Coordinates of C-alpha atoms in Angstrom, one line a residue:
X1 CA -47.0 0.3 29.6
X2 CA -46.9 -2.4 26.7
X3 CA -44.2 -4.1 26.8
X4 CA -42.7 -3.3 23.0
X5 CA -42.5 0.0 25.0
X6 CA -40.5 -1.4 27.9
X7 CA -38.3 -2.9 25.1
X8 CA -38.1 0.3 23.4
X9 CA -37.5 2.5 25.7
X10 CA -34.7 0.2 27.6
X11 CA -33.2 0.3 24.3
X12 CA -33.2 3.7 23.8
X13 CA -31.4 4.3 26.9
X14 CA -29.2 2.0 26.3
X15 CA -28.3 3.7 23.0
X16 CA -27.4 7.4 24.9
X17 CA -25.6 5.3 27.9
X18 CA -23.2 3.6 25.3
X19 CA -23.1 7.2 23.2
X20 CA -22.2 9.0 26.4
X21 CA -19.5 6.3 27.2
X22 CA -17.8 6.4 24.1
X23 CA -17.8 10.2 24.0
X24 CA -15.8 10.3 28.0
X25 CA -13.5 7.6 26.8
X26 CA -12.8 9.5 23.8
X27 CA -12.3 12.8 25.2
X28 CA -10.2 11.1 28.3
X29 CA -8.0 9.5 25.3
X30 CA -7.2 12.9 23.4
X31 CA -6.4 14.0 26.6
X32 CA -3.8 12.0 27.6
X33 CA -2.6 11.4 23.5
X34 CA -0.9 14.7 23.6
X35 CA 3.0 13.4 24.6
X36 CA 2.7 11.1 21.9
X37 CA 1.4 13.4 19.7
X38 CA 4.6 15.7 20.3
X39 CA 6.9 12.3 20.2
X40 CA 5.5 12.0 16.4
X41 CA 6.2 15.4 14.9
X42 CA 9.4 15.7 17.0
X43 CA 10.6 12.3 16.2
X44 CA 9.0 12.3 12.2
X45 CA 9.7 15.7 11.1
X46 CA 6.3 15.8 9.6
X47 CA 4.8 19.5 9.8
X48 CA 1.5 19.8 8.9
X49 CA 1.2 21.1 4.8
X50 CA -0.5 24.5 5.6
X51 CA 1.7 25.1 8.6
X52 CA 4.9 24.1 7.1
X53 CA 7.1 26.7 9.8
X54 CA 5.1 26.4 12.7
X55 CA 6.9 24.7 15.5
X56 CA 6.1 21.9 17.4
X57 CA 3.8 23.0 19.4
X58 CA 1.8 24.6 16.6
X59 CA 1.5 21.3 15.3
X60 CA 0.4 19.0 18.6
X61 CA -2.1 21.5 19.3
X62 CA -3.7 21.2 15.6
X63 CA -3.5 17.7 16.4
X64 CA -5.4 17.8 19.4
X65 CA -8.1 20.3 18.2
X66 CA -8.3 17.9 15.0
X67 CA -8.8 14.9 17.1
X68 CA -11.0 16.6 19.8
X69 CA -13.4 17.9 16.6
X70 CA -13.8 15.8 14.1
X71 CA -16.1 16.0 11.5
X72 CA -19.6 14.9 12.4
X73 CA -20.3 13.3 9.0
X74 CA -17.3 11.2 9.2
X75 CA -15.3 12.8 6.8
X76 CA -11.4 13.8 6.8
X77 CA -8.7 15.4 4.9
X78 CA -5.1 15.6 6.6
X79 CA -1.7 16.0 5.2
X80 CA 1.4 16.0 6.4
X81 CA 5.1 17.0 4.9
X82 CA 8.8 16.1 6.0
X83 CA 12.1 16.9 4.5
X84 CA 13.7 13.6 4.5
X85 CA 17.3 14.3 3.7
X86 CA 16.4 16.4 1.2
X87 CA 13.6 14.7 -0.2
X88 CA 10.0 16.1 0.6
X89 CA 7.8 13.0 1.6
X90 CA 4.2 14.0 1.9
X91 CA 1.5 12.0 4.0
X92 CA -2.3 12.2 3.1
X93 CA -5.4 10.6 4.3
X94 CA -8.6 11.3 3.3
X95 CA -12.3 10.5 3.7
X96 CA -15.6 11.0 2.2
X97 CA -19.0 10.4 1.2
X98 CA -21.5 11.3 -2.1
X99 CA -25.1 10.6 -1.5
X100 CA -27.2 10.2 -4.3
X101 CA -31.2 9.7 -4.2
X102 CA -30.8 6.3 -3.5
X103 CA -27.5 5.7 -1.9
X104 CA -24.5 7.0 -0.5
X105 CA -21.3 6.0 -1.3
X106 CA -18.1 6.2 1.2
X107 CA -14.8 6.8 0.0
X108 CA -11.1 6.9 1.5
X109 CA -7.5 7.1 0.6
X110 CA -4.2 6.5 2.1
X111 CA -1.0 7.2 0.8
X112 CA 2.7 8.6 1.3
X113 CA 4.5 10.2 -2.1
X114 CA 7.6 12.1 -2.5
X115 CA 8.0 15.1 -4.9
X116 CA 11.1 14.1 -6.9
X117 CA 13.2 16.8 -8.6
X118 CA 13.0 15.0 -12.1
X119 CA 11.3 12.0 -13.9
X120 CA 12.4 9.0 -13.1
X121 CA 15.1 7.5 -15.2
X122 CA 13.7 4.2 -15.0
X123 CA 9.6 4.1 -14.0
X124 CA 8.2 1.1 -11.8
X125 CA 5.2 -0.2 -10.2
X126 CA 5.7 -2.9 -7.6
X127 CA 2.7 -4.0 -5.9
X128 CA 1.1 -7.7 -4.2
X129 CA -0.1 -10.4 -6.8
X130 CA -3.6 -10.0 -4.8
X131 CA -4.6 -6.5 -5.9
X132 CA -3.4 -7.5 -9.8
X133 CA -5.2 -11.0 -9.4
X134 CA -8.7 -11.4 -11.1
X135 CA -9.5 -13.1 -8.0
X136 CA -9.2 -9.7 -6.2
X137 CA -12.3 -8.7 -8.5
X138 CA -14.1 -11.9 -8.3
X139 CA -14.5 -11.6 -4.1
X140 CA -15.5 -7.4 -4.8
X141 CA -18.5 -8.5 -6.4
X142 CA -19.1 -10.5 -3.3
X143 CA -18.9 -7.2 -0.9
X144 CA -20.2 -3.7 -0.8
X145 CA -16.5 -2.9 -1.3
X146 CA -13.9 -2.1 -4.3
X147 CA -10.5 -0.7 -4.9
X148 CA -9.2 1.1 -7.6
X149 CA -6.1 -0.7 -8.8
X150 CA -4.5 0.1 -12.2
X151 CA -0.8 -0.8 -13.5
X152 CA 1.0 2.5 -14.0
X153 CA 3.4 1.2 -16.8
X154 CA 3.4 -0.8 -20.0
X155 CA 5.2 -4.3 -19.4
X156 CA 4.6 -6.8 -16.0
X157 CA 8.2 -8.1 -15.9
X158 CA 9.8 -11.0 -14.2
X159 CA 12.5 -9.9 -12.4
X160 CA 14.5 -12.9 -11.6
X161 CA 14.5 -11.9 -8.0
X162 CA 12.5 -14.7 -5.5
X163 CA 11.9 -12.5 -3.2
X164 CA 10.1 -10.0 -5.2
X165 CA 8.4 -12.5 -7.8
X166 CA 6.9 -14.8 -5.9
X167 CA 5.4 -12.0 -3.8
X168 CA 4.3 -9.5 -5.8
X169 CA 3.8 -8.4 -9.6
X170 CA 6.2 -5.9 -11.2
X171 CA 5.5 -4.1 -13.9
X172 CA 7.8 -1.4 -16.2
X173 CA 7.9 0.7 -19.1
X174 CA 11.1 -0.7 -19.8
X175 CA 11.6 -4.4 -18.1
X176 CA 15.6 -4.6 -18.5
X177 CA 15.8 -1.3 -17.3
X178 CA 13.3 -2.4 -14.1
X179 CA 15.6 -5.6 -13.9
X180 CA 19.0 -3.7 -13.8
X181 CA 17.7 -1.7 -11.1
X182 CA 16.1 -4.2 -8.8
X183 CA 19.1 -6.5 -9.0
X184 CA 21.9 -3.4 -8.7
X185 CA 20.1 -2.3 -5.2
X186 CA 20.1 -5.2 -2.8
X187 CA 19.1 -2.4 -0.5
X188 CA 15.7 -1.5 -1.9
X189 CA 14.7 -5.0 -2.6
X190 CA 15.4 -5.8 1.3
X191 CA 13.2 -2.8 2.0
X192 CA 10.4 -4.4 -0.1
X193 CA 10.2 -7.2 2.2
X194 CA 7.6 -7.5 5.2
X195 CA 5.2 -4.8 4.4
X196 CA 1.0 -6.0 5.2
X197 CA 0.5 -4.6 1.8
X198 CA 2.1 -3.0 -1.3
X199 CA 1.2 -1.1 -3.9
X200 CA 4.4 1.3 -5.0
X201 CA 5.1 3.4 -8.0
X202 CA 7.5 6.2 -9.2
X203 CA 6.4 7.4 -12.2
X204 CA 5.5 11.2 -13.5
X205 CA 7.2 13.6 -10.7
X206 CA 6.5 11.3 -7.8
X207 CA 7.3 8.5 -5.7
X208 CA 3.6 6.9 -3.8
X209 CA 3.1 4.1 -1.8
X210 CA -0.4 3.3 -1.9
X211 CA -2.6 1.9 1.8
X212 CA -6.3 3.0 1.3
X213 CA -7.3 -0.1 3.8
X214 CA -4.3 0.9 6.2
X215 CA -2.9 -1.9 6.2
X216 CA 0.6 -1.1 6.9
X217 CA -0.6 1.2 9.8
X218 CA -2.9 -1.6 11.3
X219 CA -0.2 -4.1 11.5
X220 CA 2.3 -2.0 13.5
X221 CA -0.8 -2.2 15.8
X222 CA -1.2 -6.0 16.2
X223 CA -3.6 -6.1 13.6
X224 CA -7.4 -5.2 13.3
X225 CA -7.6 -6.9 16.8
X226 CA -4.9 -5.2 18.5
X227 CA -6.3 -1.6 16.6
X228 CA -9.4 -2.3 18.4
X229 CA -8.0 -2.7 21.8
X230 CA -6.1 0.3 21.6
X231 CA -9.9 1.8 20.1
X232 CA -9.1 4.7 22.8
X233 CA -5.3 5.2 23.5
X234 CA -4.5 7.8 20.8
X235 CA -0.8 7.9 22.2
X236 CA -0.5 4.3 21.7
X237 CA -1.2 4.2 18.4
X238 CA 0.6 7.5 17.6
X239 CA 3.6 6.1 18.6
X240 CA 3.5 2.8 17.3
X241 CA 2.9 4.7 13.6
X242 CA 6.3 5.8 13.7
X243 CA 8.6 3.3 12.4
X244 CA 5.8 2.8 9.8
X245 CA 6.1 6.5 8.6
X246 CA 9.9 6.1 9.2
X247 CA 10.4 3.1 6.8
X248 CA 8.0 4.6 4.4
X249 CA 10.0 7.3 4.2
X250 CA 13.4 5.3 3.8
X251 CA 11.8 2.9 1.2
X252 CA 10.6 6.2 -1.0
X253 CA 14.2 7.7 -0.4
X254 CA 15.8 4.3 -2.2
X255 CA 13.6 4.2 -4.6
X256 CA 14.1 7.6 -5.9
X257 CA 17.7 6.9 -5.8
X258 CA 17.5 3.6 -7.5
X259 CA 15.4 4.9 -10.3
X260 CA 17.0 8.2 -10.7

């Protein structure tokens, strides 16, 4: 036999030893994810949207089947819904692809929002001086990656708040009105501190905290590094996504107060 063959042929088997590896380690991980998975919708509240009344146990095993199946072309679409005291806090992550004739483009998105029971009184977009920086768009035309980033209101305002200014940009419809909230709620400028990324609004009928890259999620993980180690353990990083969903949650919950 040549020995390009040898080569080829070592490599191909190679190729179906590492797929069939991946696939037991998967399948052993889903199987012993399914405490944790009970652990988050016990402990979260979250129901999944289109089984809003199941119980628990509804939910884990759509979890499991979910995670057991996924979709082959890499896509996904899941959303989840809490009452958090009174306040409906939606989760949603999604991911997809278009091909065209000569390429195909992946997309994804990341978000929690909150349905709020009236426009805000006072609309706000708080988000990190990176995604507003022109910087930001010099290094995407470096990569084969881009985010959508937009300012959802009028005015950037300085808000006289270190914490927040030398941070992240601000930006209002109505920048005394932004001001006199941000400085009348110690409480929701302490819950803008320490997050990997922000990018928060409440405008419209909703409260959203934008994460398409994750970041918030990866960090409760010990980072892309640590995400990687844990590649396999489902449960681990199930649990360890609670206290991000959990502050989410509270920092939506003040911010619809605030702005109210």
């Amino acid at each position: 036999m040549p020995t390009q063959l040898i080569f080829v042929a070592i490599f191909i088997a190679a190729s179906i030893a590492y797929t069939v590896w991946m696939k037991q380690r998967t399948k052993q991980g889903i199987s012993a994810a399914r405490p944790a998975f009970h652990a988050f919708f016990e402990r979260t509240g979250y129901r999944y949207a289109d089984l809003p009344q199941a119980p628990v146990e509804a939910q884990v095993d759509r979890a499991y089947h979910d995670a057991a199946h996924p979709d082959p072309k890499g896509g996904m679409d899941l959303h989840y819904v809490r009452n958090f005291h009174g306040l409906p806090v939606h989760y949603r992550s999604k991911s997809w692809s278009e091909r065209t004739l000569s390429k195909t483009t992946y997309y994804r998105s990341n978000q929690w929002d909150a349905d709020l029971p009236a426009p805000p009184r006072v609309a706000l977009h708080i988000a990190d001086k990176s995604l507003a920086s022109v910087m930001s768009k010099v290094g995407e035309a470096f990569t084969n990656q881009s985010r959508n980033f937009s300012p959802k209101c009028a005015h950037q305002v300085v808000t006289g708040i270190p914490s927040i200014d030398d941070k992240y940009v601000v930006y209002g419809d109505n920048p005394d009105a932004v001001r006199h909230v941000l400085s009348r709620n110690p409480a929701l400028v302490q819950l803008l501190q320490n997050w990997a990324q922000m990018d928060l609004s409440i405008v419209g009928q909703s409260a959203v905290l934008f994460d398409p890259d994750y970041k918030n999620l990866t960090a409760a993980m010990g980072g892309m590094v640590g995400g990687m180690a844990m590649m396999f353990d489902f449960g681990k990083r199930t649990e360890l996504g609670i206290p991000v969903h959990d502050r989410v949650a509270e920092l939506l919950a003040t911010l619809a107060r605030a702005a109210a």
